């Protein structure tokens, strides 16, 4: 274990919802819930104002609406979240080259590998705390958002510290205090203790981390097996020697969609698979990778899930090849009873593309007659644009960005019965006015989102000084999106 709390864990506070509040002045200080808005949607993030009523991540959206009916329910804008995440991760890399991102809003940092403390060997609890406080200030100045920071001598304890710091705080666990801190905590505090392991421990009369340590390694091995029991005993002592790893090689790239109503039409299923294949290849190319194995995931109406895979003769990032392989795979699955979820993935990743034209030509020739997928249909789930063009009719999804020829930038507050309601405001403006238009209004168009620091959608992510939410003025009451 380290002699100073030089492992930092950052967890942004209610990240998706906080980005929405930062870019929508009328929602600051109001309940906001981000996630899938269909009948089968789940909550991705709930703001702290919404959590007071009970909604939380992974809760079915229908249940969240019952608990907090007056919240603003918004479609995720993952492109904007990634852009804000890049700014935050850039600040972390200024502290140390060893940054281990866990998600868009969470990462470990090994401060000892950087120069933030000045001369080597001068790390103390006070110097680590000063670095953590400066990081929190820099994040707020650059993005207008808050993050919680934990500092400890190991990754496990740093993550526990950041949980204790939430929201918008900092907690330092000084070396030597680990066991006393962990002892009264529930057993599920430790990594690797899920519901099944916790139940096994409860049956043996073990409910806290301190009781795990007192049980002894032999008893834990008897209950959980040598690998799991031994690792759990070590962690209960406050010992975690896992290093911060700067690069994590992805093993696969995949996308999936859950549909509001079960799909039974084969043409529609093939169209959705083709669309998912194209999205998967976009992610593959964005990562600078290619892949050799195409995987299709099909979840039926009864939640039973099947996967099918096909390994190509060489890695590829050709969307046509992935589409055709995915079409062959889904053709082998019986979908007559209805499909609630489809997914397409690529594994066996490589950093290069081995284009085998003969393999690709053979793949096309081997395709059974009549199964070539039609052109992709518009997606059922939320897409990147606020208005999806369905011939002469558009769907305007709550929370997504628009621009009106006369009124400028805004966001969709709700739509229905041939009308769309838009609130016209931008990150640096006061709370804006609400106006209603016909869904086919020619002056209303989807637009790219503005970042929390304002500016233009195409501007690169930098570290500007921005107005905090408290400086932007008192928000007006928010409304619920249909």
Coordinates of C-alpha atoms in Angstrom, one line a residue:
X1 CA 0.0 0.0 0.0
X2 CA 1.1 3.5 -0.7
X3 CA 2.3 5.9 2.0
X4 CA 0.3 8.8 0.7
X5 CA -3.2 9.1 -0.9
X6 CA -2.0 9.5 -4.4
X7 CA -4.7 7.5 -6.2
X8 CA -7.4 9.9 -7.3
X9 CA -10.9 8.9 -8.4
X10 CA -13.1 11.4 -10.1
X11 CA -16.9 10.8 -10.6
X12 CA -18.8 13.6 -12.2
X13 CA -22.1 14.4 -10.4
X14 CA -25.3 13.2 -12.2
X15 CA -23.3 13.8 -15.4
X16 CA -25.9 13.5 -18.2
X17 CA -28.5 15.4 -16.3
X18 CA -25.9 18.0 -15.2
X19 CA -24.9 18.6 -18.8
X20 CA -28.6 19.1 -19.7
X21 CA -29.1 21.6 -16.9
X22 CA -25.9 23.5 -17.8
X23 CA -27.1 23.9 -21.4
X24 CA -30.7 24.5 -20.6
X25 CA -31.0 27.5 -18.2
X26 CA -34.7 26.9 -17.5
X27 CA -33.9 23.4 -16.0
X28 CA -31.2 24.5 -13.5
X29 CA -32.2 23.5 -10.0
X30 CA -35.2 21.5 -11.4
X31 CA -35.7 17.7 -11.6
X32 CA -34.3 16.3 -14.8
X33 CA -34.3 12.7 -15.9
X34 CA -32.3 11.5 -19.0
X35 CA -33.0 8.1 -20.7
X36 CA -35.1 6.1 -23.0
X37 CA -38.5 7.8 -23.3
X38 CA -40.4 4.9 -24.7
X39 CA -42.5 2.4 -22.7
X40 CA -39.5 0.2 -22.3
X41 CA -37.0 2.9 -21.6
X42 CA -34.8 3.1 -18.5
X43 CA -33.3 6.0 -16.6
X44 CA -29.7 6.8 -17.6
X45 CA -29.2 9.6 -15.1
X46 CA -31.5 11.5 -12.7
X47 CA -30.5 14.9 -11.4
X48 CA -30.2 15.2 -7.6
X49 CA -33.4 17.3 -7.6
X50 CA -35.1 14.3 -9.2
X51 CA -33.4 11.7 -7.0
X52 CA -35.1 13.3 -3.9
X53 CA -38.4 11.7 -5.3
X54 CA -37.0 8.2 -5.8
X55 CA -35.9 7.9 -9.4
X56 CA -32.4 6.5 -10.0
X57 CA -30.2 5.0 -12.8
X58 CA -31.4 1.8 -14.4
X59 CA -35.0 2.3 -13.1
X60 CA -37.7 1.7 -15.7
X61 CA -38.8 5.1 -17.1
X62 CA -42.5 4.3 -16.4
X63 CA -41.7 3.9 -12.7
X64 CA -39.7 7.1 -12.7
X65 CA -42.6 9.0 -14.2
X66 CA -44.9 7.8 -11.5
X67 CA -42.5 8.8 -8.7
X68 CA -41.6 12.2 -10.2
X69 CA -44.2 13.3 -12.8
X70 CA -43.1 16.9 -12.9
X71 CA -39.5 16.2 -14.0
X72 CA -38.2 17.1 -17.4
X73 CA -37.8 13.9 -19.3
X74 CA -35.1 14.2 -22.0
X75 CA -33.5 12.1 -24.8
X76 CA -29.8 11.5 -24.3
X77 CA -27.3 13.6 -26.4
X78 CA -24.3 11.3 -26.3
X79 CA -22.3 13.3 -28.8
X80 CA -22.4 16.3 -26.4
X81 CA -21.6 14.2 -23.4
X82 CA -18.5 12.8 -25.1
X83 CA -17.4 16.3 -26.0
X84 CA -17.7 17.5 -22.4
X85 CA -16.0 14.3 -21.2
X86 CA -13.0 15.1 -23.5
X87 CA -12.5 18.4 -21.7
X88 CA -12.6 16.7 -18.3
X89 CA -10.3 13.9 -19.3
X90 CA -7.9 16.5 -20.7
X91 CA -7.7 18.1 -17.3
X92 CA -7.0 14.8 -15.7
X93 CA -4.1 14.2 -18.1
X94 CA -2.6 17.5 -17.1
X95 CA -2.2 16.0 -13.6
X96 CA -0.6 12.7 -14.7
X97 CA 0.0 10.6 -17.8
X98 CA -1.6 7.6 -16.0
X99 CA -5.4 8.2 -16.4
X100 CA -7.7 5.2 -16.5
X101 CA -11.1 6.2 -17.8
X102 CA -13.9 3.9 -16.7
X103 CA -16.7 5.8 -18.5
X104 CA -17.5 9.2 -19.9
X105 CA -17.8 10.6 -16.4
X106 CA -15.5 8.5 -14.2
X107 CA -11.7 7.9 -14.1
X108 CA -8.8 7.0 -11.9
X109 CA -5.6 9.0 -11.9
X110 CA -2.2 8.0 -10.5
X111 CA -0.8 11.3 -9.1
X112 CA 2.6 9.8 -8.3
X113 CA 3.2 9.4 -12.1
X114 CA 2.7 13.2 -12.6
X115 CA 4.4 16.3 -11.5
X116 CA 1.5 18.0 -9.7
X117 CA 3.1 17.9 -6.3
X118 CA 6.4 19.6 -7.4
X119 CA 9.5 17.6 -6.3
X120 CA 9.3 13.9 -6.2
X121 CA 8.7 12.3 -2.8
X122 CA 6.8 15.3 -1.3
X123 CA 3.3 13.7 -1.5
X124 CA 1.3 14.1 1.7
X125 CA -2.4 14.0 2.5
X126 CA -2.4 17.8 2.3
X127 CA -0.7 18.1 -1.1
X128 CA -3.0 15.4 -2.5
X129 CA -6.0 17.3 -1.2
X130 CA -4.7 20.6 -2.7
X131 CA -4.4 18.9 -6.1
X132 CA -7.9 17.4 -5.8
X133 CA -9.5 20.8 -4.9
X134 CA -7.7 22.5 -7.8
X135 CA -9.0 19.8 -10.2
X136 CA -12.6 20.4 -9.0
X137 CA -12.2 24.2 -9.5
X138 CA -10.7 23.6 -13.0
X139 CA -13.6 21.3 -14.0
X140 CA -16.1 23.9 -12.9
X141 CA -14.3 26.7 -14.7
X142 CA -14.0 24.7 -17.9
X143 CA -17.4 23.1 -18.1
X144 CA -19.7 24.6 -15.4
X145 CA -20.2 21.1 -13.9
X146 CA -19.3 19.6 -10.6
X147 CA -17.3 16.4 -9.8
X148 CA -16.7 14.5 -6.6
X149 CA -13.1 13.4 -5.9
X150 CA -11.8 10.6 -3.7
X151 CA -8.1 10.3 -2.7
X152 CA -6.6 7.2 -1.1
X153 CA -3.7 4.8 -1.4
X154 CA -5.5 2.4 -3.7
X155 CA -8.2 2.3 -6.4
X156 CA -10.7 0.6 -4.2
X157 CA -10.5 3.1 -1.4
X158 CA -10.3 6.1 -3.8
X159 CA -13.6 5.0 -5.3
X160 CA -15.2 4.6 -1.9
X161 CA -14.0 8.0 -0.9
X162 CA -15.5 9.6 -4.0
X163 CA -18.9 8.0 -3.2
X164 CA -18.7 9.5 0.3
X165 CA -17.8 12.9 -1.3
X166 CA -21.0 13.0 -3.4
X167 CA -22.3 15.4 -4.5
X168 CA -19.7 18.1 -5.3
X169 CA -17.2 17.2 -2.5
X170 CA -13.7 15.8 -1.8
X171 CA -12.8 13.1 0.7
X172 CA -9.2 11.9 1.5
X173 CA -8.6 8.6 3.2
X174 CA -5.2 8.9 4.9
X175 CA -3.0 5.7 4.8
X176 CA -3.3 3.7 8.0
X177 CA -7.0 4.4 8.5
X178 CA -8.3 2.0 5.9
X179 CA -9.4 -0.9 8.1
X180 CA -11.2 1.3 10.7
X181 CA -13.0 3.1 7.8
X182 CA -14.1 -0.2 6.1
X183 CA -15.1 -2.2 9.1
X184 CA -18.7 -0.9 9.6
X185 CA -19.4 -0.7 5.9
X186 CA -21.8 -3.2 4.2
X187 CA -20.1 -6.2 2.6
X188 CA -21.4 -5.0 -0.8
X189 CA -19.0 -2.0 -0.5
X190 CA -16.2 -4.3 -1.7
X191 CA -15.6 -4.8 -5.4
X192 CA -16.9 -8.2 -6.6
X193 CA -19.6 -8.5 -3.9
X194 CA -22.8 -8.7 -5.8
X195 CA -26.3 -9.9 -4.7
X196 CA -25.4 -13.6 -4.9
X197 CA -22.1 -13.2 -2.9
X198 CA -23.8 -11.0 -0.4
X199 CA -26.5 -13.5 0.2
X200 CA -24.0 -16.3 0.7
X201 CA -22.2 -14.2 3.3
X202 CA -25.4 -13.3 5.0
X203 CA -26.3 -16.9 5.4
X204 CA -23.0 -17.3 7.2
X205 CA -23.7 -14.4 9.5
X206 CA -21.4 -12.0 7.7
X207 CA -22.9 -8.6 6.9
X208 CA -20.1 -6.0 7.1
X209 CA -16.5 -5.6 5.8
X210 CA -15.2 -5.9 9.4
X211 CA -17.0 -9.3 9.7
X212 CA -15.4 -10.4 6.5
X213 CA -12.0 -9.7 7.9
X214 CA -12.8 -11.4 11.2
X215 CA -14.1 -14.5 9.4
X216 CA -10.6 -15.3 8.1
X217 CA -9.3 -16.4 4.8
X218 CA -10.0 -20.2 5.3
X219 CA -13.7 -19.6 6.0
X220 CA -14.1 -17.3 3.0
X221 CA -12.4 -19.8 0.7
X222 CA -14.8 -22.5 2.0
X223 CA -17.8 -20.2 1.3
X224 CA -16.8 -18.6 -2.0
X225 CA -13.9 -20.6 -3.5
X226 CA -10.2 -20.0 -3.4
X227 CA -9.9 -17.2 -5.9
X228 CA -13.0 -15.2 -4.9
X229 CA -12.7 -15.9 -1.1
X230 CA -8.9 -15.1 -1.1
X231 CA -9.3 -11.9 -3.0
X232 CA -12.2 -10.8 -0.7
X233 CA -10.2 -11.4 2.4
X234 CA -7.3 -9.2 1.1
X235 CA -9.7 -6.4 0.2
X236 CA -11.4 -6.5 3.6
X237 CA -7.9 -5.6 5.1
X238 CA -8.0 -2.5 3.0
X239 CA -5.4 -3.9 0.6
X240 CA -5.7 -3.3 -3.2
X241 CA -2.6 -3.4 -5.3
X242 CA -4.3 -2.9 -8.7
X243 CA -2.3 -0.3 -10.7
X244 CA -3.9 2.5 -12.6
X245 CA -3.8 1.4 -16.2
X246 CA -3.7 4.2 -18.8
X247 CA -4.8 2.2 -21.8
X248 CA -7.5 -0.4 -22.0
X249 CA -7.8 -2.4 -25.2
X250 CA -11.4 -2.8 -26.2
X251 CA -12.3 -6.3 -27.0
X252 CA -15.4 -5.5 -29.1
X253 CA -17.5 -2.7 -30.4
X254 CA -21.3 -3.0 -30.4
X255 CA -24.6 -1.2 -30.6
X256 CA -28.1 -2.2 -29.7
X257 CA -31.6 -0.9 -29.6
X258 CA -34.7 -1.8 -27.6
X259 CA -38.0 -1.2 -29.5
X260 CA -41.2 0.3 -28.1
X261 CA -43.2 -2.5 -29.7
X262 CA -42.0 -6.0 -30.7
X263 CA -40.9 -6.4 -34.3
X264 CA -42.3 -9.2 -36.3
X265 CA -42.0 -8.1 -39.9
X266 CA -38.8 -9.6 -41.4
X267 CA -38.1 -6.7 -43.7
X268 CA -38.3 -4.3 -40.7
X269 CA -36.0 -6.5 -38.7
X270 CA -33.4 -6.7 -41.5
X271 CA -33.7 -2.9 -41.9
X272 CA -32.9 -2.4 -38.3
X273 CA -30.0 -4.8 -38.4
X274 CA -28.6 -2.9 -41.3
X275 CA -28.9 0.4 -39.5
X276 CA -27.2 -1.1 -36.4
X277 CA -24.4 -2.5 -38.5
X278 CA -23.7 0.9 -40.0
X279 CA -23.7 2.5 -36.5
X280 CA -21.3 -0.2 -35.3
X281 CA -18.9 0.4 -38.1
X282 CA -19.0 4.2 -37.4
X283 CA -17.9 3.5 -33.8
X284 CA -15.3 1.0 -35.1
X285 CA -13.8 3.5 -37.5
X286 CA -13.9 6.3 -34.9
X287 CA -11.7 4.0 -32.7
X288 CA -9.3 3.4 -35.6
X289 CA -10.0 -0.3 -35.4
X290 CA -11.2 -3.1 -37.6
X291 CA -12.8 -6.5 -36.6
X292 CA -12.9 -10.0 -37.8
X293 CA -16.0 -11.5 -36.0
X294 CA -19.5 -10.1 -36.5
X295 CA -22.0 -10.8 -33.8
X296 CA -25.8 -10.4 -33.8
X297 CA -27.9 -10.3 -30.6
X298 CA -31.6 -11.0 -30.6
X299 CA -33.8 -10.6 -27.6
X300 CA -37.3 -12.0 -27.9
X301 CA -40.6 -10.8 -26.5
X302 CA -40.1 -13.2 -23.5
X303 CA -36.6 -11.8 -22.7
X304 CA -34.9 -14.9 -24.0
X305 CA -31.7 -13.8 -25.8
X306 CA -29.8 -15.5 -28.6
X307 CA -26.4 -14.5 -30.1
X308 CA -25.0 -15.6 -33.5
X309 CA -21.5 -14.9 -34.8
X310 CA -19.6 -15.3 -38.0
X311 CA -15.8 -15.0 -38.3
X312 CA -14.6 -13.4 -41.6
X313 CA -11.4 -14.3 -43.3
X314 CA -9.7 -11.1 -42.2
X315 CA -10.5 -7.9 -40.2
X316 CA -12.6 -5.3 -41.9
X317 CA -14.3 -2.0 -41.3
X318 CA -16.3 -2.1 -44.5
X319 CA -20.0 -1.4 -43.6
X320 CA -21.3 -3.5 -46.5
X321 CA -19.4 -6.6 -45.3
X322 CA -20.7 -6.1 -41.7
X323 CA -24.2 -5.5 -42.9
X324 CA -24.2 -8.6 -45.1
X325 CA -22.8 -10.8 -42.3
X326 CA -25.3 -9.5 -39.8
X327 CA -28.1 -10.1 -42.3
X328 CA -27.0 -13.8 -42.7
X329 CA -26.9 -14.2 -39.0
X330 CA -30.3 -12.8 -38.2
X331 CA -31.8 -14.9 -40.9
X332 CA -30.8 -18.0 -38.9
X333 CA -32.9 -16.8 -35.9
X334 CA -36.6 -17.5 -35.6
X335 CA -38.2 -14.0 -35.0
X336 CA -41.8 -14.9 -35.7
X337 CA -42.9 -14.4 -32.1
X338 CA -41.5 -10.9 -31.9
X339 CA -38.2 -9.1 -31.2
X340 CA -37.8 -6.5 -28.4
X341 CA -34.1 -5.9 -28.8
X342 CA -31.5 -6.2 -31.6
X343 CA -27.8 -5.6 -31.4
X344 CA -24.8 -5.8 -33.8
X345 CA -21.2 -6.1 -32.7
X346 CA -17.7 -6.7 -34.0
X347 CA -15.0 -8.5 -32.0
X348 CA -11.6 -9.8 -32.8
X349 CA -10.4 -6.2 -33.1
X350 CA -7.2 -5.2 -34.9
X351 CA -5.5 -1.9 -35.5
X352 CA -5.5 -2.4 -39.3
X353 CA -7.8 -3.5 -42.0
X354 CA -7.1 -6.6 -44.1
X355 CA -9.4 -6.1 -47.0
X356 CA -10.0 -9.5 -48.6
X357 CA -11.9 -8.7 -51.8
X358 CA -12.4 -12.4 -52.6
X359 CA -13.9 -13.0 -49.1
X360 CA -16.2 -10.0 -49.5
X361 CA -17.3 -11.1 -53.0
X362 CA -17.9 -14.6 -51.7
X363 CA -19.9 -13.3 -48.8
X364 CA -22.2 -11.4 -51.2
X365 CA -22.5 -14.4 -53.5
X366 CA -23.4 -16.7 -50.5
X367 CA -26.2 -14.5 -49.4
X368 CA -29.5 -16.5 -49.7
X369 CA -32.0 -15.0 -52.2
X370 CA -34.4 -12.5 -50.8
X371 CA -32.5 -11.8 -47.5
X372 CA -30.5 -8.8 -48.6
X373 CA -31.7 -6.1 -46.2
X374 CA -33.7 -3.1 -47.5
X375 CA -32.5 0.4 -47.0
X376 CA -32.5 1.2 -43.2
X377 CA -35.8 2.6 -41.9
X378 CA -35.8 5.5 -39.5
X379 CA -34.8 4.3 -36.0
X380 CA -37.4 3.8 -33.3
X381 CA -35.0 4.8 -30.5
X382 CA -33.7 8.3 -30.1
X383 CA -31.3 9.4 -32.7
X384 CA -28.8 12.3 -32.9
X385 CA -31.2 14.7 -34.6
X386 CA -34.1 16.4 -33.0
X387 CA -36.4 15.9 -35.9
X388 CA -36.5 12.6 -37.9
X389 CA -37.8 12.9 -41.3
X390 CA -40.5 10.3 -42.0
X391 CA -41.6 11.5 -45.4
X392 CA -43.7 14.5 -44.8
X393 CA -43.9 14.0 -40.9
X394 CA -41.1 14.6 -38.4
X395 CA -40.8 13.3 -34.9
X396 CA -39.4 15.8 -32.5
X397 CA -37.8 14.1 -29.5
X398 CA -37.8 15.9 -26.1
X399 CA -34.5 17.5 -25.1
X400 CA -32.9 17.6 -28.5
X401 CA -31.6 20.7 -30.3
X402 CA -33.4 22.8 -32.9
X403 CA -32.9 26.1 -34.6
X404 CA -35.7 28.4 -35.9
X405 CA -35.0 30.8 -38.7
X406 CA -36.5 33.7 -36.7
X407 CA -36.1 32.7 -33.1
X408 CA -32.6 31.1 -33.1
X409 CA -31.4 28.0 -31.1
X410 CA -33.7 26.1 -28.7
X411 CA -34.6 22.6 -27.6
X412 CA -37.7 20.5 -27.9
X413 CA -39.8 20.5 -24.8
X414 CA -42.5 18.2 -26.2
X415 CA -44.6 17.2 -29.2
X416 CA -47.9 15.6 -30.2
X417 CA -51.1 16.1 -32.1
X418 CA -49.1 17.6 -35.0
X419 CA -47.5 20.3 -32.9
X420 CA -44.0 20.7 -31.4
X421 CA -43.2 22.9 -28.4
X422 CA -39.8 24.6 -28.3
X423 CA -38.0 26.5 -25.5
X424 CA -35.7 29.1 -27.1
X425 CA -32.6 29.5 -24.9
X426 CA -28.8 28.7 -25.0
X427 CA -26.2 27.9 -22.3
X428 CA -25.3 31.5 -21.6
X429 CA -28.8 33.0 -21.9
X430 CA -31.5 33.6 -19.3
X431 CA -34.3 31.0 -19.2
X432 CA -36.1 31.3 -22.6
X433 CA -39.6 31.6 -23.9
X434 CA -41.7 28.7 -25.1
X435 CA -43.3 28.7 -28.5
X436 CA -45.4 26.1 -30.4
X437 CA -45.2 25.3 -34.1
X438 CA -46.6 22.8 -36.6
X439 CA -44.3 19.7 -36.8
X440 CA -43.6 20.4 -40.4
X441 CA -42.8 24.1 -40.0
X442 CA -40.2 24.8 -42.7
X443 CA -38.4 27.4 -40.5
X444 CA -37.7 24.8 -37.8
X445 CA -34.7 22.5 -38.3
X446 CA -32.7 20.1 -36.1
X447 CA -29.3 21.4 -35.1
X448 CA -26.1 20.4 -33.3
X449 CA -26.0 21.0 -29.6
X450 CA -24.2 23.9 -28.0
X451 CA -21.7 23.0 -25.3
X452 CA -22.1 24.2 -21.7
X453 CA -19.5 26.9 -22.3
X454 CA -21.5 28.3 -25.3
X455 CA -19.9 29.1 -28.7
X456 CA -20.6 27.2 -31.9
X457 CA -21.3 23.4 -32.2
X458 CA -18.2 23.0 -34.4
X459 CA -15.8 24.7 -32.1
X460 CA -13.2 22.3 -30.5
X461 CA -13.4 21.4 -26.9
X462 CA -11.1 23.8 -25.0
X463 CA -10.9 25.1 -21.5
X464 CA -12.8 28.4 -21.5
X465 CA -14.1 30.3 -18.5
X466 CA -17.8 29.9 -18.4
X467 CA -20.7 31.3 -16.3
X468 CA -21.7 29.0 -13.6
X469 CA -25.3 28.1 -13.2
X470 CA -25.6 30.2 -10.1
X471 CA -24.4 33.3 -12.0
X472 CA -26.8 32.8 -14.8
X473 CA -29.8 34.1 -12.9
X474 CA -32.7 32.5 -11.1
X475 CA -34.3 29.8 -13.3
X476 CA -38.0 29.8 -14.0
X477 CA -40.1 26.8 -13.2
X478 CA -39.5 23.9 -15.5
X479 CA -42.2 21.8 -17.2
X480 CA -42.6 18.2 -17.9
X481 CA -42.0 16.9 -21.4
X482 CA -44.8 14.7 -22.8

